[in-house]
Each structure stands twice: as C-alpha cells, then as structure tokens.
PDB file of C-alpha atoms and ligand atoms in Angstrom:
ATOM      1  CA  UNK B   1      -8.462 -29.768  53.973  1.00  0.00           C
ATOM      2  CA  UNK B   2      -7.110 -26.523  55.323  1.00  0.00           C
ATOM      3  CA  UNK B   3      -6.491 -23.595  52.983  1.00  0.00           C
ATOM      4  CA  UNK B   4      -4.175 -21.078  54.524  1.00  0.00           C
ATOM      5  CA  UNK B   5      -4.731 -17.575  53.055  1.00  0.00           C
ATOM      6  CA  UNK B   6      -3.091 -15.684  55.942  1.00  0.00           C
ATOM      7  CA  UNK B   7       0.244 -14.332  54.914  1.00  0.00           C
ATOM      8  CA  UNK B   8       1.582 -15.093  58.420  1.00  0.00           C
ATOM      9  CA  UNK B   9       1.025 -18.762  57.472  1.00  0.00           C
ATOM     10  CA  UNK B  10       0.379 -19.835  61.081  1.00  0.00           C
ATOM     11  CA  UNK B  11      -1.951 -22.649  59.947  1.00  0.00           C
ATOM     12  CA  UNK B  12       0.640 -24.028  57.608  1.00  0.00           C
ATOM     13  CA  UNK B  13       3.301 -23.923  60.348  1.00  0.00           C
ATOM     14  CA  UNK B  14       0.967 -25.767  62.903  1.00  0.00           C
ATOM     15  CA  UNK B  15       0.088 -28.379  60.355  1.00  0.00           C
ATOM     16  CA  UNK B  16       3.829 -29.042  59.655  1.00  0.00           C
ATOM     17  CA  UNK B  17       3.626 -28.148  55.941  1.00  0.00           C
ATOM     18  CA  UNK B  18       6.681 -26.342  54.390  1.00  0.00           C
ATOM     19  CA  UNK B  19       5.867 -22.776  53.445  1.00  0.00           C
ATOM     20  CA  UNK B  20       9.143 -20.860  52.937  1.00  0.00           C
ATOM     21  CA  UNK B  21       9.253 -18.376  50.159  1.00  0.00           C
ATOM     22  CA  UNK B  22      10.254 -20.858  47.317  1.00  0.00           C
ATOM     23  CA  UNK B  23       7.322 -23.273  47.985  1.00  0.00           C
ATOM     24  CA  UNK B  24       4.471 -23.158  45.465  1.00  0.00           C
ATOM     25  CA  UNK B  25       1.568 -21.911  47.540  1.00  0.00           C
ATOM     26  CA  UNK B  26      -1.943 -20.498  47.567  1.00  0.00           C
ATOM     27  CA  UNK B  27      -0.342 -17.280  46.411  1.00  0.00           C
ATOM     28  CA  UNK B  28       0.424 -18.986  43.056  1.00  0.00           C
ATOM     29  CA  UNK B  29      -3.097 -20.240  42.904  1.00  0.00           C
ATOM     30  CA  UNK B  30      -4.641 -16.813  43.381  1.00  0.00           C
ATOM     31  CA  UNK B  31      -2.093 -14.819  41.289  1.00  0.00           C
ATOM     32  CA  UNK B  32      -0.355 -17.151  38.818  1.00  0.00           C
ATOM     33  CA  UNK B  33      -3.255 -19.421  37.903  1.00  0.00           C
ATOM     34  CA  UNK B  34      -1.672 -22.521  39.436  1.00  0.00           C
ATOM     35  CA  UNK B  35      -4.150 -25.400  40.107  1.00  0.00           C
ATOM     36  CA  UNK B  36      -4.891 -26.072  43.825  1.00  0.00           C
ATOM     37  CA  UNK B  37      -3.846 -29.665  43.186  1.00  0.00           C
ATOM     38  CA  UNK B  38      -0.265 -28.424  42.478  1.00  0.00           C
ATOM     39  CA  UNK B  39       0.164 -26.778  45.881  1.00  0.00           C
ATOM     40  CA  UNK B  40      -1.856 -29.021  48.272  1.00  0.00           C
ATOM     41  CA  UNK B  41       0.383 -30.991  50.638  1.00  0.00           C
ATOM     42  CA  UNK B  42      -0.315 -33.934  52.941  1.00  0.00           C
ATOM     43  CA  UNK B  43       0.058 -33.038  56.641  1.00  0.00           C
ATOM     44  CA  UNK B  44       2.857 -35.249  58.004  1.00  0.00           C
ATOM     45  CA  UNK B  45       1.217 -35.988  61.349  1.00  0.00           C
ATOM     46  CA  UNK B  46      -2.462 -36.381  60.535  1.00  0.00           C
ATOM     47  CA  UNK B  47      -3.850 -38.832  57.955  1.00  0.00           C
ATOM     48  CA  UNK B  48      -6.620 -37.513  55.784  1.00  0.00           C
ATOM     49  CA  UNK B  49      -5.642 -33.940  56.444  1.00  0.00           C
ATOM     50  CA  UNK B  50      -4.308 -31.789  53.615  1.00  0.00           C
ATOM     51  CA  UNK B  51      -3.098 -28.215  53.605  1.00  0.00           C
ATOM     52  CA  UNK B  52      -2.713 -25.620  50.865  1.00  0.00           C
ATOM     53  CA  UNK B  53       0.148 -23.496  52.413  1.00  0.00           C
ATOM     54  CA  UNK B  54       0.567 -19.686  52.553  1.00  0.00           C
ATOM     55  CA  UNK B  55       3.882 -18.062  51.916  1.00  0.00           C
ATOM     56  CA  UNK B  56       5.086 -14.570  52.674  1.00  0.00           C
ATOM     57  CA  UNK B  57       4.289 -13.679  49.074  1.00  0.00           C
ATOM     58  CA  UNK B  58       0.689 -13.552  50.021  1.00  0.00           C
ATOM     59  CA  UNK B  59       1.351 -10.215  51.842  1.00  0.00           C
ATOM     60  CA  UNK B  60       1.557  -8.537  48.468  1.00  0.00           C
ATOM     61  CA  UNK B  61      -1.398 -10.433  46.979  1.00  0.00           C
ATOM     62  CA  UNK B  62      -3.982  -7.908  48.419  1.00  0.00           C
ATOM     63  CA  UNK B  63      -2.538  -5.343  46.090  1.00  0.00           C
ATOM     64  CA  UNK B  64      -1.792  -7.621  43.092  1.00  0.00           C
ATOM     65  CA  UNK B  65      -5.320  -8.946  43.108  1.00  0.00           C
ATOM     66  CA  UNK B  66      -6.793  -5.566  42.600  1.00  0.00           C
ATOM     67  CA  UNK B  67      -5.954  -5.397  38.833  1.00  0.00           C
ATOM     68  CA  UNK B  68      -6.781  -9.076  38.051  1.00  0.00           C
ATOM     69  CA  UNK B  69      -9.937 -10.367  36.293  1.00  0.00           C
ATOM     70  CA  UNK B  70     -12.554 -11.951  38.662  1.00  0.00           C
ATOM     71  CA  UNK B  71     -10.398 -10.800  41.563  1.00  0.00           C
ATOM     72  CA  UNK B  72     -12.990 -11.822  44.160  1.00  0.00           C
ATOM     73  CA  UNK B  73     -13.727 -15.279  42.725  1.00  0.00           C
ATOM     74  CA  UNK B  74     -10.252 -16.660  42.212  1.00  0.00           C
ATOM     75  CA  UNK B  75     -10.353 -18.949  45.276  1.00  0.00           C
ATOM     76  CA  UNK B  76     -13.829 -20.236  44.601  1.00  0.00           C
ATOM     77  CA  UNK B  77     -12.951 -21.125  41.017  1.00  0.00           C
ATOM     78  CA  UNK B  78      -9.712 -22.910  42.146  1.00  0.00           C
ATOM     79  CA  UNK B  79     -11.752 -24.926  44.750  1.00  0.00           C
ATOM     80  CA  UNK B  80     -14.409 -25.900  42.245  1.00  0.00           C
ATOM     81  CA  UNK B  81     -11.758 -27.016  39.853  1.00  0.00           C
ATOM     82  CA  UNK B  82      -9.928 -29.030  42.583  1.00  0.00           C
ATOM     83  CA  UNK B  83     -13.106 -30.773  43.653  1.00  0.00           C
ATOM     84  CA  UNK B  84     -13.720 -31.839  40.063  1.00  0.00           C
ATOM     85  CA  UNK B  85     -10.038 -32.920  39.812  1.00  0.00           C
ATOM     86  CA  UNK B  86     -10.414 -35.143  42.811  1.00  0.00           C
ATOM     87  CA  UNK B  87     -13.597 -36.660  41.437  1.00  0.00           C
ATOM     88  CA  UNK B  88     -12.081 -37.320  38.019  1.00  0.00           C
ATOM     89  CA  UNK B  89      -9.005 -38.980  39.568  1.00  0.00           C
ATOM     90  CA  UNK B  90     -11.032 -41.239  41.774  1.00  0.00           C
ATOM     91  CA  UNK B  91     -10.004 -39.566  44.989  1.00  0.00           C
ATOM     92  CA  UNK B  92     -12.232 -39.423  48.007  1.00  0.00           C
ATOM     93  CA  UNK B  93     -14.600 -36.482  48.447  1.00  0.00           C
ATOM     94  CA  UNK B  94     -13.313 -33.949  51.018  1.00  0.00           C
ATOM     95  CA  UNK B  95     -15.493 -33.747  54.106  1.00  0.00           C
ATOM     96  CA  UNK B  96     -14.718 -30.163  54.975  1.00  0.00           C
ATOM     97  CA  UNK B  97     -12.539 -27.334  53.592  1.00  0.00           C
ATOM     98  CA  UNK B  98     -11.478 -24.780  56.254  1.00  0.00           C
ATOM     99  CA  UNK B  99     -10.047 -21.476  55.012  1.00  0.00           C
ATOM    100  CA  UNK B 100      -7.841 -19.740  57.572  1.00  0.00           C
ATOM    101  CA  UNK B 101      -8.274 -15.938  56.922  1.00  0.00           C
ATOM    102  CA  UNK B 102      -6.063 -13.028  57.709  1.00  0.00           C
ATOM    103  CA  UNK B 103      -7.257 -10.682  60.477  1.00  0.00           C
ATOM    104  CA  UNK B 104      -8.097  -7.919  57.995  1.00  0.00           C
ATOM    105  CA  UNK B 105     -11.044  -7.658  55.604  1.00  0.00           C
ATOM    106  CA  UNK B 106      -9.216  -7.187  52.320  1.00  0.00           C
ATOM    107  CA  UNK B 107      -9.420  -9.044  49.012  1.00  0.00           C
ATOM    108  CA  UNK B 108      -7.988 -12.231  50.553  1.00  0.00           C
ATOM    109  CA  UNK B 109     -10.702 -12.511  53.050  1.00  0.00           C
ATOM    110  CA  UNK B 110     -13.313 -11.469  50.405  1.00  0.00           C
ATOM    111  CA  UNK B 111     -12.034 -14.415  48.310  1.00  0.00           C
ATOM    112  CA  UNK B 112     -12.597 -16.780  51.190  1.00  0.00           C
ATOM    113  CA  UNK B 113     -16.132 -15.312  51.701  1.00  0.00           C
ATOM    114  CA  UNK B 114     -16.929 -15.855  48.108  1.00  0.00           C
ATOM    115  CA  UNK B 115     -15.607 -19.413  48.132  1.00  0.00           C
ATOM    116  CA  UNK B 116     -17.395 -20.488  51.490  1.00  0.00           C
ATOM    117  CA  UNK B 117     -20.835 -21.402  52.456  1.00  0.00           C
ATOM    118  CA  UNK B 118     -20.232 -20.849  56.195  1.00  0.00           C
ATOM    119  CA  UNK B 119     -18.238 -18.454  58.289  1.00  0.00           C
ATOM    120  CA  UNK B 120     -16.906 -19.663  61.714  1.00  0.00           C
ATOM    121  CA  UNK B 121     -15.640 -16.969  64.045  1.00  0.00           C
ATOM    122  CA  UNK B 122     -13.408 -17.702  66.855  1.00  0.00           C
ATOM    123  CA  UNK B 123     -13.869 -15.106  69.632  1.00  0.00           C
ATOM    124  CA  UNK B 124     -11.478 -14.607  72.484  1.00  0.00           C
ATOM    125  CA  UNK B 125     -13.425 -14.098  75.728  1.00  0.00           C
ATOM    126  CA  UNK B 126     -12.139 -10.596  76.174  1.00  0.00           C
ATOM    127  CA  UNK B 127     -13.831  -7.262  75.691  1.00  0.00           C
ATOM    128  CA  UNK B 128     -11.927  -6.051  72.653  1.00  0.00           C
ATOM    129  CA  UNK B 129     -12.682  -9.166  70.852  1.00  0.00           C
ATOM    130  CA  UNK B 130     -16.358  -8.090  70.610  1.00  0.00           C
ATOM    131  CA  UNK B 131     -15.524  -4.757  69.140  1.00  0.00           C
ATOM    132  CA  UNK B 132     -14.503  -6.185  65.833  1.00  0.00           C
ATOM    133  CA  UNK B 133     -17.523  -8.430  65.571  1.00  0.00           C
ATOM    134  CA  UNK B 134     -20.143  -5.963  64.366  1.00  0.00           C
ATOM    135  CA  UNK B 135     -17.935  -4.669  61.563  1.00  0.00           C
ATOM    136  CA  UNK B 136     -17.245  -8.203  60.532  1.00  0.00           C
ATOM    137  CA  UNK B 137     -20.943  -9.021  60.456  1.00  0.00           C
ATOM    138  CA  UNK B 138     -21.572  -5.906  58.372  1.00  0.00           C
ATOM    139  CA  UNK B 139     -18.940  -7.055  55.858  1.00  0.00           C
ATOM    140  CA  UNK B 140     -20.437 -10.557  55.758  1.00  0.00           C
ATOM    141  CA  UNK B 141     -23.840  -8.932  55.045  1.00  0.00           C
ATOM    142  CA  UNK B 142     -22.316  -6.949  52.154  1.00  0.00           C
ATOM    143  CA  UNK B 143     -20.922 -10.056  50.665  1.00  0.00           C
ATOM    144  CA  UNK B 144     -24.243 -11.849  51.032  1.00  0.00           C
ATOM    145  CA  UNK B 145     -25.893  -9.043  49.172  1.00  0.00           C
ATOM    146  CA  UNK B 146     -23.433  -8.562  46.290  1.00  0.00           C
ATOM    147  CA  UNK B 147     -21.205 -11.563  45.889  1.00  0.00           C
ATOM    148  CA  UNK B 148     -22.269 -14.777  47.579  1.00  0.00           C
ATOM    149  CA  UNK B 149     -25.948 -15.097  48.731  1.00  0.00           C
ATOM    150  CA  UNK B 150     -25.298 -18.570  50.157  1.00  0.00           C
ATOM    151  CA  UNK B 151     -22.868 -17.289  52.817  1.00  0.00           C
ATOM    152  CA  UNK B 152     -23.989 -17.572  56.497  1.00  0.00           C
ATOM    153  CA  UNK B 153     -22.300 -16.921  59.735  1.00  0.00           C
ATOM    154  CA  UNK B 154     -23.030 -20.322  61.157  1.00  0.00           C
ATOM    155  CA  UNK B 155     -20.656 -20.884  64.036  1.00  0.00           C
ATOM    156  CA  UNK B 156     -18.888 -19.057  66.821  1.00  0.00           C
ATOM    157  CA  UNK B 157     -16.162 -20.732  68.848  1.00  0.00           C
ATOM    158  CA  UNK B 158     -15.272 -19.102  72.204  1.00  0.00           C
ATOM    159  CA  UNK B 159     -11.615 -19.337  72.835  1.00  0.00           C
ATOM    160  CA  UNK B 160      -9.024 -18.226  75.489  1.00  0.00           C
ATOM    161  CA  UNK B 161     -11.725 -18.773  78.087  1.00  0.00           C
ATOM    162  CA  UNK B 162     -10.289 -18.218  81.625  1.00  0.00           C
ATOM    163  CA  UNK B 163     -12.857 -19.521  84.057  1.00  0.00           C
ATOM    164  CA  UNK B 164     -11.193 -17.652  86.933  1.00  0.00           C
ATOM    165  CA  UNK B 165     -12.120 -14.205  85.618  1.00  0.00           C
ATOM    166  CA  UNK B 166     -15.508 -12.592  85.614  1.00  0.00           C
ATOM    167  CA  UNK B 167     -14.684 -10.843  82.363  1.00  0.00           C
ATOM    168  CA  UNK B 168     -14.436 -14.207  80.466  1.00  0.00           C
ATOM    169  CA  UNK B 169     -17.745 -15.395  81.868  1.00  0.00           C
ATOM    170  CA  UNK B 170     -19.452 -12.063  81.024  1.00  0.00           C
ATOM    171  CA  UNK B 171     -18.151 -12.054  77.466  1.00  0.00           C
ATOM    172  CA  UNK B 172     -19.155 -15.678  76.957  1.00  0.00           C
ATOM    173  CA  UNK B 173     -22.680 -15.085  78.361  1.00  0.00           C
ATOM    174  CA  UNK B 174     -23.064 -11.965  76.219  1.00  0.00           C
ATOM    175  CA  UNK B 175     -22.030 -13.682  72.998  1.00  0.00           C
ATOM    176  CA  UNK B 176     -24.341 -16.640  73.795  1.00  0.00           C
ATOM    177  CA  UNK B 177     -27.255 -14.331  74.394  1.00  0.00           C
ATOM    178  CA  UNK B 178     -26.752 -12.551  71.097  1.00  0.00           C
ATOM    179  CA  UNK B 179     -26.020 -15.646  69.025  1.00  0.00           C
ATOM    180  CA  UNK B 180     -27.701 -18.635  70.730  1.00  0.00           C
ATOM    181  CA  UNK B 181     -27.810 -20.673  67.479  1.00  0.00           C
ATOM    182  CA  UNK B 182     -24.250 -20.055  66.469  1.00  0.00           C
ATOM    183  CA  UNK B 183     -22.174 -20.479  69.623  1.00  0.00           C
ATOM    184  CA  UNK B 184     -20.830 -23.949  70.109  1.00  0.00           C
ATOM    185  CA  UNK B 185     -21.286 -25.495  73.571  1.00  0.00           C
ATOM    186  CA  UNK B 186     -17.602 -26.356  73.709  1.00  0.00           C
ATOM    187  CA  UNK B 187     -15.263 -23.532  74.832  1.00  0.00           C
ATOM    188  CA  UNK B 188     -11.449 -23.572  74.415  1.00  0.00           C
ATOM    189  CA  UNK B 189      -9.716 -22.683  77.646  1.00  0.00           C
ATOM    190  CA  UNK B 190      -6.673 -20.514  77.870  1.00  0.00           C
ATOM    191  CA  UNK B 191      -3.925 -23.195  77.824  1.00  0.00           C
ATOM    192  CA  UNK B 192      -0.190 -23.170  77.837  1.00  0.00           C
ATOM    193  CA  UNK B 193      -0.121 -26.493  75.845  1.00  0.00           C
ATOM    194  CA  UNK B 194      -2.076 -24.758  73.013  1.00  0.00           C
ATOM    195  CA  UNK B 195       0.422 -21.845  72.853  1.00  0.00           C
ATOM    196  CA  UNK B 196       3.428 -24.234  72.928  1.00  0.00           C
ATOM    197  CA  UNK B 197       2.319 -26.545  70.179  1.00  0.00           C
ATOM    198  CA  UNK B 198       3.172 -24.240  67.199  1.00  0.00           C
ATOM    199  CA  UNK B 199       6.813 -24.032  68.133  1.00  0.00           C
ATOM    200  CA  UNK B 200       6.982 -27.782  67.449  1.00  0.00           C
ATOM    201  CA  UNK B 201       5.211 -27.413  64.110  1.00  0.00           C
ATOM    202  CA  UNK B 202       2.193 -29.060  65.589  1.00  0.00           C
ATOM    203  CA  UNK B 203      -1.303 -28.361  66.710  1.00  0.00           C
ATOM    204  CA  UNK B 204      -2.283 -29.242  70.157  1.00  0.00           C
ATOM    205  CA  UNK B 205      -4.100 -32.256  68.771  1.00  0.00           C
ATOM    206  CA  UNK B 206      -0.790 -34.139  68.248  1.00  0.00           C
ATOM    207  CA  UNK B 207       1.398 -32.177  70.663  1.00  0.00           C
ATOM    208  CA  UNK B 208      -0.600 -33.140  73.741  1.00  0.00           C
ATOM    209  CA  UNK B 209      -3.763 -35.014  72.780  1.00  0.00           C
ATOM    210  CA  UNK B 210      -4.971 -35.565  76.336  1.00  0.00           C
ATOM    211  CA  UNK B 211      -4.566 -31.913  77.438  1.00  0.00           C
ATOM    212  CA  UNK B 212      -7.771 -29.969  78.243  1.00  0.00           C
ATOM    213  CA  UNK B 213      -7.038 -27.741  75.274  1.00  0.00           C
ATOM    214  CA  UNK B 214      -6.993 -30.677  72.855  1.00  0.00           C
ATOM    215  CA  UNK B 215     -10.016 -32.279  74.375  1.00  0.00           C
ATOM    216  CA  UNK B 216     -11.979 -28.999  74.063  1.00  0.00           C
ATOM    217  CA  UNK B 217     -11.074 -28.777  70.389  1.00  0.00           C
ATOM    218  CA  UNK B 218     -12.145 -32.376  69.924  1.00  0.00           C
ATOM    219  CA  UNK B 219     -15.524 -31.534  71.512  1.00  0.00           C
ATOM    220  CA  UNK B 220     -15.831 -28.539  69.244  1.00  0.00           C
ATOM    221  CA  UNK B 221     -14.993 -30.674  66.262  1.00  0.00           C
ATOM    222  CA  UNK B 222     -17.617 -33.269  67.104  1.00  0.00           C
ATOM    223  CA  UNK B 223     -20.207 -30.672  67.441  1.00  0.00           C
ATOM    224  CA  UNK B 224     -19.277 -29.264  63.984  1.00  0.00           C
ATOM    225  CA  UNK B 225     -19.441 -32.705  62.463  1.00  0.00           C
ATOM    226  CA  UNK B 226     -22.851 -33.446  64.123  1.00  0.00           C
ATOM    227  CA  UNK B 227     -24.278 -30.075  62.838  1.00  0.00           C
ATOM    228  CA  UNK B 228     -23.320 -30.787  59.324  1.00  0.00           C
ATOM    229  CA  UNK B 229     -25.192 -34.155  59.121  1.00  0.00           C
ATOM    230  CA  UNK B 230     -28.153 -33.341  56.826  1.00  0.00           C
TER     231      UNK B 230
HETATM  232  N1  LIG V   1      -6.685 -21.215  74.034  1.00  0.00           N
HETATM  233  C1  LIG V   1      -5.419 -20.758  73.926  1.00  0.00           C
HETATM  234  N2  LIG V   1      -4.605 -20.756  74.992  1.00  0.00           N
HETATM  235  C2  LIG V   1      -3.337 -20.260  74.939  1.00  0.00           C
HETATM  236  N3  LIG V   1      -2.816 -19.749  73.859  1.00  0.00           N
HETATM  237  C3  LIG V   1      -3.602 -19.695  72.703  1.00  0.00           C
HETATM  238  C4  LIG V   1      -4.885 -20.205  72.705  1.00  0.00           C
HETATM  239  N4  LIG V   1      -5.444 -20.060  71.455  1.00  0.00           N
HETATM  240  C5  LIG V   1      -4.434 -19.493  70.751  1.00  0.00           C
HETATM  241  N5  LIG V   1      -3.366 -19.257  71.445  1.00  0.00           N
HETATM  242  C6  LIG V   1      -2.049 -18.631  71.047  1.00  0.00           C
HETATM  243  O1  LIG V   1      -2.326 -17.367  70.564  1.00  0.00           O
HETATM  244  C7  LIG V   1      -1.622 -17.169  69.394  1.00  0.00           C
HETATM  245  C8  LIG V   1      -2.614 -16.680  68.334  1.00  0.00           C
HETATM  246  O2  LIG V   1      -3.544 -17.699  68.053  1.00  0.00           O
HETATM  247  P1  LIG V   1      -4.183 -17.840  66.665  1.00  0.00           P
HETATM  248  O3  LIG V   1      -3.191 -18.015  65.669  1.00  0.00           O
HETATM  249  O4  LIG V   1      -5.256 -18.861  66.773  1.00  0.00           O
HETATM  250  O5  LIG V   1      -4.867 -16.424  66.531  1.00  0.00           O
HETATM  251  P2  LIG V   1      -5.515 -15.630  65.394  1.00  0.00           P
HETATM  252  O6  LIG V   1      -6.675 -14.994  65.853  1.00  0.00           O
HETATM  253  O7  LIG V   1      -5.626 -16.583  64.160  1.00  0.00           O
HETATM  254  O8  LIG V   1      -4.404 -14.652  65.123  1.00  0.00           O
HETATM  255  P3  LIG V   1      -4.187 -13.834  63.712  1.00  0.00           P
HETATM  256  O9  LIG V   1      -5.272 -12.824  63.680  1.00  0.00           O
HETATM  257  O10 LIG V   1      -2.835 -13.156  63.941  1.00  0.00           O
HETATM  258  O11 LIG V   1      -4.279 -14.787  62.609  1.00  0.00           O
HETATM  259  C9  LIG V   1      -0.960 -18.419  69.011  1.00  0.00           C
HETATM  260  O12 LIG V   1       0.429 -18.332  69.228  1.00  0.00           O
HETATM  261  C10 LIG V   1      -1.491 -19.490  69.859  1.00  0.00           C
HETATM  262  O13 LIG V   1      -0.541 -20.360  70.369  1.00  0.00           O
HETATM  263 MG1  LIG V   2      -5.106 -16.648  62.270  1.00  0.00          MG
END
C-alpha cells in the first residue's frame, strides 16, 4: 500500500487514484478522524496495490495539525487501526506500506517518521541533492530520540543517474562511500519514459515495463524484498 501525504499528490496521480478536492483522503484521516479504510482505494492498473490518496486540502494540514491532540501520532494510530481492521475482516496482511512524504520536514513528514520503521531516501545524482541530506539525517536523529526509537534510515536509492557525466558518477561513489550498507545496488537512470508516465496517470512500471527505467525500479524492488526477509 502507498500512503500519499504530499499535498502535491504525485503518488496518487501516478497510481491512477482519483484525488480531486471532493475525494475523501488522507487529509480526512489526519484531521477529521476518518478511518484509513474509508479512504484507501484499489489502484486500477496493479492488483494487490492500494493507495490512500492525498488532496490539495493537505496543504493546510501542516497548520491545522498544530492544535490537535497527539498531532505527531495521528498517522501511526490510523495505520495500527487499519492493520487490525484488515485482520478482523479476514483480509490479507499487507507486505509493505510506503508513505510518500512532502519535500519539507513539517508535521506531515513527522507523522510519517512516527508511523514508519524505516526511511528510504531517493537521492538524485546531483550535487545539490547531497546538501539536504545532513539536515534530513539530523531530523531523523531527533525523531529517534524523542518520538520513535525504532526508526532507522535503512535505504538509499540513487536516481536520475546519467552515466555520461562525471558528476553523477562522483555523487554516486560519494554516497556509496558514506552509506555502504544503505545504498541499493540498483540505480535509476535518467529516463524520458519515467518522466512521461505521470501524464498518463501511470508509473513507468505499466507505462513501459520493458524500458530501462522500469527494469531498474524492478531491480530495486527485488533488493528491497530480499532485504526484508527475516
Ligand atoms: N529517473 C528519472 N528520469 C527522468 N525523470 C524523472 C526520473 N525520476 C523522476 N523523474 C521526473 O521528475 C519529476 C519529479 O519526480 P519525483 O516526483 O519522483 O520527485 P520528488 O523528489 O518526489 O519531488 P517532490 O519533492 O516534489 O515530491 C517527475 O515529474 C518525474 O517524472
Ligand atoms: Mg515526491
């Protein structure tokens, strides 16, 4: 399952799940105490994939959350309740829950950090991408200390890799040297097919499954699945 908590709603778009302003969404879960089960939708193109969509209302949620009780824990509670709901209704256990975060480190992202066990960071193989990383790691450290001691930054995925440039190779080598355990072997190349897919309400996995972009994501997914075997 994918939980989209980015007000831009790019994950919802790519998964083909409606997320215009009138749709019940993760906003209603966080702010209006809806159950996650009430907003989760089946993705039309991919069996066994569900999405809790984000709507534009989420843009105001950062501020609305401030005055609410247990403001950091709302997503965690909703997920715990949803997991119990599935169990009680004889539905299959979810293999993975991915939470797509906004680019900022506000209360929405804090909710994700409190609900998650692991953080996966996609890093574009460009210099500026590295600049944000140390601040992000500091924030994760703070969450570990005060709110969720289980949280680990377990995975880094190198994206937008352009093998023709020295810069990309340098950034990739640099990140691998600093985080040898976390960086996946698979790297996602810069690819036109990946950037085209969202305009067809698809991910590259259904838009062009045999493209190098899709195959790289498949490799990354296989590594993730293998890592999670106890
Ligand atoms: N490997 C790639 N090759 C080409 N284009 C890509 C690639 N990865 C992502 N893009 C394009 O870049 C844009 C942003 O990608 P994505 O939504 O993954 O970034 P993001 O870091 O989540 O952005 P935001 O911080 O705004 O949420 C998308 O339009 C996508 O099509
Ligand atoms: Mg995003």
